[in-house]
Every structure is written in C-alpha cells, then in structure tokens.
Short mmCIF file of C-alpha atoms in Angstrom, two decimals:
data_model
loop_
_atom_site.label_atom_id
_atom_site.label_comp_id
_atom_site.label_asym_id
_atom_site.label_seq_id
_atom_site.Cartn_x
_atom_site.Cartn_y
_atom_site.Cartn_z
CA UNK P 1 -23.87 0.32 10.84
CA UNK P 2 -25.54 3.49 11.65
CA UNK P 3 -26.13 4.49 15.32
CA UNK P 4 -28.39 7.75 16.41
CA UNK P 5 -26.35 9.37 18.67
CA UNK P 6 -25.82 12.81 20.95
CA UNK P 7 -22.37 14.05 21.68
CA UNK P 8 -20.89 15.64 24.87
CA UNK P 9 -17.47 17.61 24.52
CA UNK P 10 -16.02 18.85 27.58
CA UNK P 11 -14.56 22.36 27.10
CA UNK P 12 -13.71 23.49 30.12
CA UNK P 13 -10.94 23.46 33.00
CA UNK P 14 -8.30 25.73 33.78
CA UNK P 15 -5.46 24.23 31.66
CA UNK P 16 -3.05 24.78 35.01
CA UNK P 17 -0.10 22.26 32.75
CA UNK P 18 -0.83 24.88 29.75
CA UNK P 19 -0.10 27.82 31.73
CA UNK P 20 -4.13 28.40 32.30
CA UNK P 21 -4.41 29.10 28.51
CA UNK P 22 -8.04 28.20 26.94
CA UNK P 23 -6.89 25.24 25.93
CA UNK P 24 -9.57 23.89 23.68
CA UNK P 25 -9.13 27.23 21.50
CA UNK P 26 -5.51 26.18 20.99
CA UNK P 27 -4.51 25.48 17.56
CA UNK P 28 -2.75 22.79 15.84
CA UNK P 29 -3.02 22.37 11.85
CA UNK P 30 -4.22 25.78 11.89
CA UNK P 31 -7.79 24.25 13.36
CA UNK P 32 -8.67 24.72 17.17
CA UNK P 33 -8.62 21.16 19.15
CA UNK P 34 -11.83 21.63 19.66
CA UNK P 35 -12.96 21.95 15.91
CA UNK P 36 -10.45 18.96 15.20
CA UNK P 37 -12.95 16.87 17.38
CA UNK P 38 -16.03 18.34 16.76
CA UNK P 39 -14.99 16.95 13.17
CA UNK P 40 -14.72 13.34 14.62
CA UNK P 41 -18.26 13.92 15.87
CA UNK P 42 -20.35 15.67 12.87
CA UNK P 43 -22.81 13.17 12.49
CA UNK P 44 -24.14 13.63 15.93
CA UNK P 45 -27.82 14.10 16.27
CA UNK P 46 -26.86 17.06 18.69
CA UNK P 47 -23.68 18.34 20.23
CA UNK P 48 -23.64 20.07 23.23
CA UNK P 49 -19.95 22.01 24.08
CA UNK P 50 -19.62 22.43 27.89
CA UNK P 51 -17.73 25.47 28.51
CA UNK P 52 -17.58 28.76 27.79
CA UNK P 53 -19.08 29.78 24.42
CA UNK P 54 -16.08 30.26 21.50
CA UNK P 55 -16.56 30.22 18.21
CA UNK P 56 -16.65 26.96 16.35
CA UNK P 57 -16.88 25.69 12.49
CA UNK P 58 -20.26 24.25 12.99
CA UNK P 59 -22.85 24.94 15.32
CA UNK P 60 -23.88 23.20 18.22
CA UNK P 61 -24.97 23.90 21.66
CA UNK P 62 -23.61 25.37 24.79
CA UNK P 63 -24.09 24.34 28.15
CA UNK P 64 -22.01 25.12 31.49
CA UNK P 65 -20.94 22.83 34.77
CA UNK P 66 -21.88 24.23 37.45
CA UNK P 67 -19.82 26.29 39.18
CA UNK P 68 -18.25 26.83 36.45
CA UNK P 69 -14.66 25.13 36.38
CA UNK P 70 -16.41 21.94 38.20
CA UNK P 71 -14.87 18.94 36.88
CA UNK P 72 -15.76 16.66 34.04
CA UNK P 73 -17.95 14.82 36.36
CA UNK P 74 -20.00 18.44 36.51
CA UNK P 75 -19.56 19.17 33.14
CA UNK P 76 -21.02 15.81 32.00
CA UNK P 77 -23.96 16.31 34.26
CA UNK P 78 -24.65 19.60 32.53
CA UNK P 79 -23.97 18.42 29.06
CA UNK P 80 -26.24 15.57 29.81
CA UNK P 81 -29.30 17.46 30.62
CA UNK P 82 -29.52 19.11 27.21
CA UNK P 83 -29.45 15.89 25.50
CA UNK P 84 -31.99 13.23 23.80
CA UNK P 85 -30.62 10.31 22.53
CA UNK P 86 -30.27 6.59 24.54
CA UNK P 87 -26.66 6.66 23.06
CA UNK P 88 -23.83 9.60 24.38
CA UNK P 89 -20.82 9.99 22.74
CA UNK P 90 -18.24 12.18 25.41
CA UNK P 91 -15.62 13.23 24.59
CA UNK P 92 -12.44 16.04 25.92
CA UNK P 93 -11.50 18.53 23.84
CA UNK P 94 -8.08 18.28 23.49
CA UNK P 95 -8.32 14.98 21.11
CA UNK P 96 -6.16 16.51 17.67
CA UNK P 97 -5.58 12.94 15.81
CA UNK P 98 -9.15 11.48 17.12
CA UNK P 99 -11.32 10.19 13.94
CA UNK P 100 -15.10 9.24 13.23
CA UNK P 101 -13.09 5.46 12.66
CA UNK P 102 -12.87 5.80 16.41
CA UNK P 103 -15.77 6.76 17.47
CA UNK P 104 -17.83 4.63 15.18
CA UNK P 105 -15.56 1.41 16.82
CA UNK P 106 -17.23 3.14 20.53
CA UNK P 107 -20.58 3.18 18.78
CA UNK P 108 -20.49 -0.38 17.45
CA UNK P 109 -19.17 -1.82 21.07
CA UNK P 110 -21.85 -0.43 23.21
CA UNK P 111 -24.70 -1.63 20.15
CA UNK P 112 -22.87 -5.04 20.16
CA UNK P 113 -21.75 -5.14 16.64
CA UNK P 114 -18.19 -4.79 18.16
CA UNK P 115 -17.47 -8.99 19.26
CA UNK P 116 -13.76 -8.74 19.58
CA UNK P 117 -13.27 -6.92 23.20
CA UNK P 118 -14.41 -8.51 26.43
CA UNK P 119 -16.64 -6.46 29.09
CA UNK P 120 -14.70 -4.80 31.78
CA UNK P 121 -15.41 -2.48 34.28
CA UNK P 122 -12.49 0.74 33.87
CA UNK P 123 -10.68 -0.45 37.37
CA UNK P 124 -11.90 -3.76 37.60
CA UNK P 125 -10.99 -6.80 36.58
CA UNK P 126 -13.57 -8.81 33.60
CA UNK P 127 -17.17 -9.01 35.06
CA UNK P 128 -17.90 -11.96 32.66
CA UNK P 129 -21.24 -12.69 31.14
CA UNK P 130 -23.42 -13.28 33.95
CA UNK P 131 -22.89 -10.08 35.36
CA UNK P 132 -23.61 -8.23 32.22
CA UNK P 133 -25.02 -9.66 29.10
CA UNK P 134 -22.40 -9.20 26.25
CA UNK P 135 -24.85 -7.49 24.34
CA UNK P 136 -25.98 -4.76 26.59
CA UNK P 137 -22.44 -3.02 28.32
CA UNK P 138 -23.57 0.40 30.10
CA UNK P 139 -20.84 2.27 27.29
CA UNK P 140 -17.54 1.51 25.77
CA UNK P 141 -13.99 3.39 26.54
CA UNK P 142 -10.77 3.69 24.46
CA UNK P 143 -7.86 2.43 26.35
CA UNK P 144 -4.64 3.38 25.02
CA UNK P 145 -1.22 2.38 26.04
CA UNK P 146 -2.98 0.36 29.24
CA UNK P 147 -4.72 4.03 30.24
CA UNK P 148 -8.09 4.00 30.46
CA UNK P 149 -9.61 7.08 28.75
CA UNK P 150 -13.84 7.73 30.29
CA UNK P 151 -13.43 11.23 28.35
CA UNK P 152 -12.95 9.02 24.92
CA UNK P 153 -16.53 7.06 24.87
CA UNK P 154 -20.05 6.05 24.32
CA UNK P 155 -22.15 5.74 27.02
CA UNK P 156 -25.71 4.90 27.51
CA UNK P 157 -27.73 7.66 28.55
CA UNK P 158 -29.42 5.91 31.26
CA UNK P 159 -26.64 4.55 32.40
CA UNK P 160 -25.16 8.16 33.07
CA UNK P 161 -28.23 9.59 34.70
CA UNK P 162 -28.80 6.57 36.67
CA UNK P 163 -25.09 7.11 38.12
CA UNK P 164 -25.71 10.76 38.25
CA UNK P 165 -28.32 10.55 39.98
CA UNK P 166 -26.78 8.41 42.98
CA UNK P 167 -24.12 10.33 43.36
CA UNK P 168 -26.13 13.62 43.66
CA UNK P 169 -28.14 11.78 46.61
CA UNK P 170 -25.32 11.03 48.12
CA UNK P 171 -22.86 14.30 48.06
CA UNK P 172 -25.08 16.90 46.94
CA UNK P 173 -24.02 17.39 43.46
CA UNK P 174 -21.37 16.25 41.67
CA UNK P 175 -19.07 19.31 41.25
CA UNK P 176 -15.59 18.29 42.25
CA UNK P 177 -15.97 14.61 42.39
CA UNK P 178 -13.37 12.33 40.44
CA UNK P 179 -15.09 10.72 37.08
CA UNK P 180 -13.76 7.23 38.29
CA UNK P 181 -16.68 7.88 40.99
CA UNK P 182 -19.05 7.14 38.04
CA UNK P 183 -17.51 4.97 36.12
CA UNK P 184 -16.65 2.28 38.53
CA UNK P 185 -20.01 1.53 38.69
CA UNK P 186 -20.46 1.06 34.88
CA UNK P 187 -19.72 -1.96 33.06
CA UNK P 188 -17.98 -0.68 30.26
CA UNK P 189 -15.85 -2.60 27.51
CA UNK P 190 -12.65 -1.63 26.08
CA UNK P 191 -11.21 -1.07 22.97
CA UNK P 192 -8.17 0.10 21.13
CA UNK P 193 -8.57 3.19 19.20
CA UNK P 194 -8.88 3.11 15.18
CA UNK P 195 -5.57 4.40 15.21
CA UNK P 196 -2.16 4.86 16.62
CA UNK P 197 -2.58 8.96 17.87
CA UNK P 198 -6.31 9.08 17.88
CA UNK P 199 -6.16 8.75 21.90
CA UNK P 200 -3.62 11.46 21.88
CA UNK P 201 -4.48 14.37 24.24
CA UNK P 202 -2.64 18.01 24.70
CA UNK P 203 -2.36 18.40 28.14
CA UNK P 204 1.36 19.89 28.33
CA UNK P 205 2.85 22.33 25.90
CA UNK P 206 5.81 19.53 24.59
CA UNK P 207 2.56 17.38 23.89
CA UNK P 208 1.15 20.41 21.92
CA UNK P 209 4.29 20.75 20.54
CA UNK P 210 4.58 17.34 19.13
CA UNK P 211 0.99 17.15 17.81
CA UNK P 212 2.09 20.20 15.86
CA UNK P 213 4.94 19.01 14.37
CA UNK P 214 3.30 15.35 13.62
CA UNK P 215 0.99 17.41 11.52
CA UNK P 216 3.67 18.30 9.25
CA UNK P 217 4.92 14.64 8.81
CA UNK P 218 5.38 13.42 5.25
CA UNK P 219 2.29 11.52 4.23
CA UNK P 220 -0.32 13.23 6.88
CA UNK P 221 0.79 17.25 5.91
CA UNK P 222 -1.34 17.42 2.35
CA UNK P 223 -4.68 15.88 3.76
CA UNK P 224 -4.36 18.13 6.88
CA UNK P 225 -3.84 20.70 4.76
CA UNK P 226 -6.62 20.30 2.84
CA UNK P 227 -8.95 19.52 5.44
CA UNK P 228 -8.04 22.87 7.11
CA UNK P 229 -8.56 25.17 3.87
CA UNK P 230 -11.91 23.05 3.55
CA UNK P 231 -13.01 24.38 7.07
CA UNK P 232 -11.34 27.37 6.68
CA UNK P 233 -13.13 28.44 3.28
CA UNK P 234 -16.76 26.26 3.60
CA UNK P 235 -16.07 23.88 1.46
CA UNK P 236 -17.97 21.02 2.05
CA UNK P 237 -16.86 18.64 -0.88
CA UNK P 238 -14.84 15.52 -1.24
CA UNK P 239 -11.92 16.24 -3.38
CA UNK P 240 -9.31 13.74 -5.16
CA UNK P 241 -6.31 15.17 -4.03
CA UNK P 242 -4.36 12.65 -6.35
CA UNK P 243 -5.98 13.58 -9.48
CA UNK P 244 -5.50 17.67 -8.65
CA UNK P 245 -1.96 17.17 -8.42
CA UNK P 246 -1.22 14.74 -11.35
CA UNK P 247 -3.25 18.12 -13.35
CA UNK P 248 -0.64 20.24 -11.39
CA UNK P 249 2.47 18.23 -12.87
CA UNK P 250 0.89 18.17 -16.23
CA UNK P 251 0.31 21.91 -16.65
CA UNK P 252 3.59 22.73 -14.19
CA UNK P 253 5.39 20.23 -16.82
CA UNK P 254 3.36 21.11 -20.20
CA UNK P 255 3.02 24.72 -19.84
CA UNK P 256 4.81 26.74 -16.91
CA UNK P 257 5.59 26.08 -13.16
CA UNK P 258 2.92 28.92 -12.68
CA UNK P 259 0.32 27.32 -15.20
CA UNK P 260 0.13 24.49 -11.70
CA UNK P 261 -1.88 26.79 -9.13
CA UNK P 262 -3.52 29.33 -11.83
CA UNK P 263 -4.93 25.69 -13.52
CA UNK P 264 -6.29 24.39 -10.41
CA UNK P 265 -7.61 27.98 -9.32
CA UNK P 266 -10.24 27.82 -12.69
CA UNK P 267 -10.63 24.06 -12.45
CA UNK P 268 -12.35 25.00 -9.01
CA UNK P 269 -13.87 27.86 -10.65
CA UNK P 270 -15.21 25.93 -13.04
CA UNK P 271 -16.61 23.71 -10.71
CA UNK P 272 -18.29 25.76 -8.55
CA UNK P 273 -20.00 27.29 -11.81
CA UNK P 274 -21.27 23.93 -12.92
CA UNK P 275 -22.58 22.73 -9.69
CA UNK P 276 -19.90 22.48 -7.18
CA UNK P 277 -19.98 18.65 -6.65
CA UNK P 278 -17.34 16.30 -6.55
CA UNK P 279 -18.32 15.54 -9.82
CA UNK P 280 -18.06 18.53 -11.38
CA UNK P 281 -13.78 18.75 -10.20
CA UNK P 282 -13.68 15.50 -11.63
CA UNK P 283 -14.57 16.83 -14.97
CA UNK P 284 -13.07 19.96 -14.77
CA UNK P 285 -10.26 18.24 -13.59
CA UNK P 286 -10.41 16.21 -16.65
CA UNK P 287 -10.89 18.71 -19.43
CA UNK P 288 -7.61 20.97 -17.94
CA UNK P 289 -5.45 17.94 -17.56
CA UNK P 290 -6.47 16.72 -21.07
CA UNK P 291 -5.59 20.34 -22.47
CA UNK P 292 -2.34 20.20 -20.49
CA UNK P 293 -1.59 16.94 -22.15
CA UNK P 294 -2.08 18.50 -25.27
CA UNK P 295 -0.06 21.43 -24.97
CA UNK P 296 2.87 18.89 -23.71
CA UNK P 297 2.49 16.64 -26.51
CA UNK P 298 2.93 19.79 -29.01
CA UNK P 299 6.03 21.40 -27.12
CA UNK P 300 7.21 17.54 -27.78
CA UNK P 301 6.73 17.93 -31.31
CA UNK P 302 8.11 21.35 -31.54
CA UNK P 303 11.09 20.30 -30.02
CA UNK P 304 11.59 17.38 -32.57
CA UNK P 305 10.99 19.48 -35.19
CA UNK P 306 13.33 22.16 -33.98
CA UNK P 307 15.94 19.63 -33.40
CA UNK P 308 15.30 17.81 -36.95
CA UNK P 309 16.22 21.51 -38.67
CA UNK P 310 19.15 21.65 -36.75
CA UNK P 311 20.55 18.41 -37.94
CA UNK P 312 19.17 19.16 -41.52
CA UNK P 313 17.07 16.22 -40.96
CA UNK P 314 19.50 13.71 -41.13
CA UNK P 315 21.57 14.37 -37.58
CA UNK P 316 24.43 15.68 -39.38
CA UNK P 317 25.03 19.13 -39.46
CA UNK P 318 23.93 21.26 -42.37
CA UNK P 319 26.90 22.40 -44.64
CA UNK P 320 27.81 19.09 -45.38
CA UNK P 321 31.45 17.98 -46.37
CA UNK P 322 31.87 20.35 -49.18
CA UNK P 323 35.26 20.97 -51.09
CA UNK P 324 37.05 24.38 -51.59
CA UNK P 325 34.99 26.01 -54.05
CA UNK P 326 37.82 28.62 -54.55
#
C-alpha cells in the first residue's frame, strides 16, 4: 500500500565517538550515510535535512535546530515545522544498510496494515487496546536487538506537535532535552526491521569500519556497486545485472577478455541512443549477446575444422603408413 508521507533526517551533532568528524558526510560504498538513507526515503512527499547544508544526490530541504548542535529532540522540532503531511518518517543519518522495505513496514504499522506487532509504548510495558485503538498508534519504531530506535520511525504529525508543544510549555524549548521525553508519552508499536543490518548505525569508527567492509561481502559488493555508479553518474534506470554479465562471459568467452567491458560500454551506448529505458538494455543487451554467441559458435567451428585438417579428417595423422619408396 501506498502512504503520503514527509521525511525528517537528522544531520546534525558533533560526532564526539567519531572524533567530531561530520559524520553524516562520511562515506561507506563510496556514497555518504546520508545519501545511503536519503535513498531509503525517495518517495517522500518532502524531505527536510536538519543540519548544516552539504551536498546531497537529490534535493531536499534544509532546516536547522536551534542552537545549532541542540539535540534530536531540537532538531525534530525544526524539521517538523517545515513539513505537511499527517504521516513523518524520522530518521538519523548514520543508517548505511537501512531500506525503503523498512520504512514501508513503519509506514504500514502506524496506517494499520501492519497486524503482526502489538502496541507498546518505547519504555513501557503493552498499553493494550483500550488504551489505544489498534488501529490508530501515535507512530511505529524499529527495535533491534531489544534497543529501541525513536530516530528509525513513522510518526504522526500531530502526535509530534502535540508532544512538542507540551514540552515547550513546560521547559521553554526543547533544545537539550532527551528524545525519550517525547516519546514516553506516545503510544508507539514495534517492529523488527526488514532486515538483519538495516537498524545498523555508525556511531564509532570500528562500526564504520565494519559497515565498510560488509559492503564488500560476496553477494552484497556487485549491487552496491552498481547502485553507487547509478548515483554517481545519474542514472536513474533499473538494470538486470544478471543478463549484463552473462553478455560479459559470452563476448569475454567468444571474442576477447577485453571484448567484456568494451561490449557492455556500446550496449549502454546503444541504449541511451534508443531511449534509455530499461527496455532498451534489454534489447541491446540482446542483440550483443546474440552476436557474441555467434562469433563463439564460429571459433567452435573453426576449431573443428582446424583440428579435422590436422588429422586428415580421419584422426590419424596425414602421411599414412607408407612403405620405402626407395
């Protein structure tokens, strides 16, 4: 199910574990952490970054906490303000596995679609149905490993603002005030995320240093790869990986090692020329691997052929038994 939805991404802090570093500009896979979750996000009606500006592979808007360096509790506050939707998506920055899977499970729990988590408040124990309707939760939450995680969910707006606006009544504002503050008054259920990592955060360099290295793993290293020189070159296009390297054997094995990477280069080419949809790789995909298939099938031949003269055609060499002519 679809759900209209803004998104919050806190972008600030000071890092102090990272060694004060702007953390969110950090890299891993070659993409910043916050462009990996910015990614989990793109469907957002609006996304509003709260921090200082940096650039970022799509555009959204900026907001700051005030003072700057705040908290998250200030930073949501100022995020909130620029936003328009009844449904809030928040989000840290510092997320480098974290999918849409996830945050479509966050969207579906708060809209009710999600029936297989109870309704709990983040510190509490299970508030049951009469004290909130199963339907109507004030947000959802990831929880992870037993750790509750505010900065990984869906909220609803009025919710916040309601909360938000208590609080400022009551201390003045809300820089500097823990998030539990907020979200202790929220009923919020809980939910595992989509998938093993997607919860992970980079809050010390080993953590940074294992996201990094995960990315590399066997069976994750080609889509992250490809994903990154998507981003990196805007290229907004669904591509079968599997059928772009069964074209790469072919030509590697039908042709030349080198005929692999020039093929794909015009098969893209190509692409782009006819259109530059997913389509057109498919069929440019298809005409090169047919022609590679081709050329294999012939070097096949020729090598039968060259073996068949060797052999005189009959697998015994030419020359025959012969007797002294002399």
């Amino acid at each position: 199910m679809t759900h209209v939805y803004d998104a919050v991404v806190i972008a600030g802090g000071a890092a102090r574990r990272l060694g004060g570093v702007d953390k969110p500009a950090l890299t891993v896979g070659g993409r910043t952490l916050l462009d990996r979750v910015l990614d989990a996000c793109a469907d957002a009606a609006r996304t509003v970054v709260v921090g200082p500006r940096r650039p970022t592979a799509r555009p959204v808007d900026w907001a700051r906490e005030d003072p700057p360096g705040g908290g998250p509790l200030a930073a949501l506050d100022a995020g909130l303000r620029r936003t328009g939707s009844g449904t809030v998506l928040v989000l840290s920055a510092d997320l480098p596995f974290l999918t849409s899977a996830t945050v479509r499970a966050l969207l579906d729990a708060v809209h009710g679609t999600h029936g297989t988590h109870g309704t709990h408040g983040i510190h509490g124990t299970d508030t049951g149905p009469d004290d909130a309707p199963d339907d109507a939760p004030d947000g959802a939450i990831v929880v992870d490993d037993g750790r509750a995680q505010p900065l990984l969910g869906v909220y609803r707006a009025e919710s916040l603002r309601r909360e938000l606006a208590l609080l400022t009544a009551e201390h003045g504002r809300p820089a500097n005030l823990p998030l539990r503050l907020l979200t202790d008054e929220l009923v919020l259920r809980r939910i595992a995320p989509a998938g093993p990592e997607e919860a992970r955060d980079c809050d010390t360099r080993e953590e940074l240093a294992s996201a990094r290295s995960r990315i590399r793993e066997h069976g994750r290293v080609l889509n992250e790869w490809m994903t990154a020189a998507k981003a990196e070159l805007g290229v907004d296009l669904d591509v079968d990986t599997a059928a772009l390297l069964d074209l790469a054997r072919d030509a590697a094995h039908g042709v030349a090692r080198p005929a692999a990477p020039l093929t794909t280069f015009l098969v893209g080419y190509a692409a782009a020329r006819a259109g530059g949809s997913s389509e057109d790789v498919a069929e440019a995909a298809r005409k090169a691997a047919e022609l590679a298939r081709r050329w294999a099938a012939e070097a096949a031949d020729a090598a039968e052929a060259e073996g068949a003269g060797k052999t005189g055609g009959s697998g015994e060499s030419r020359g025959g038994e012969g007797t002294d002519a002399g």
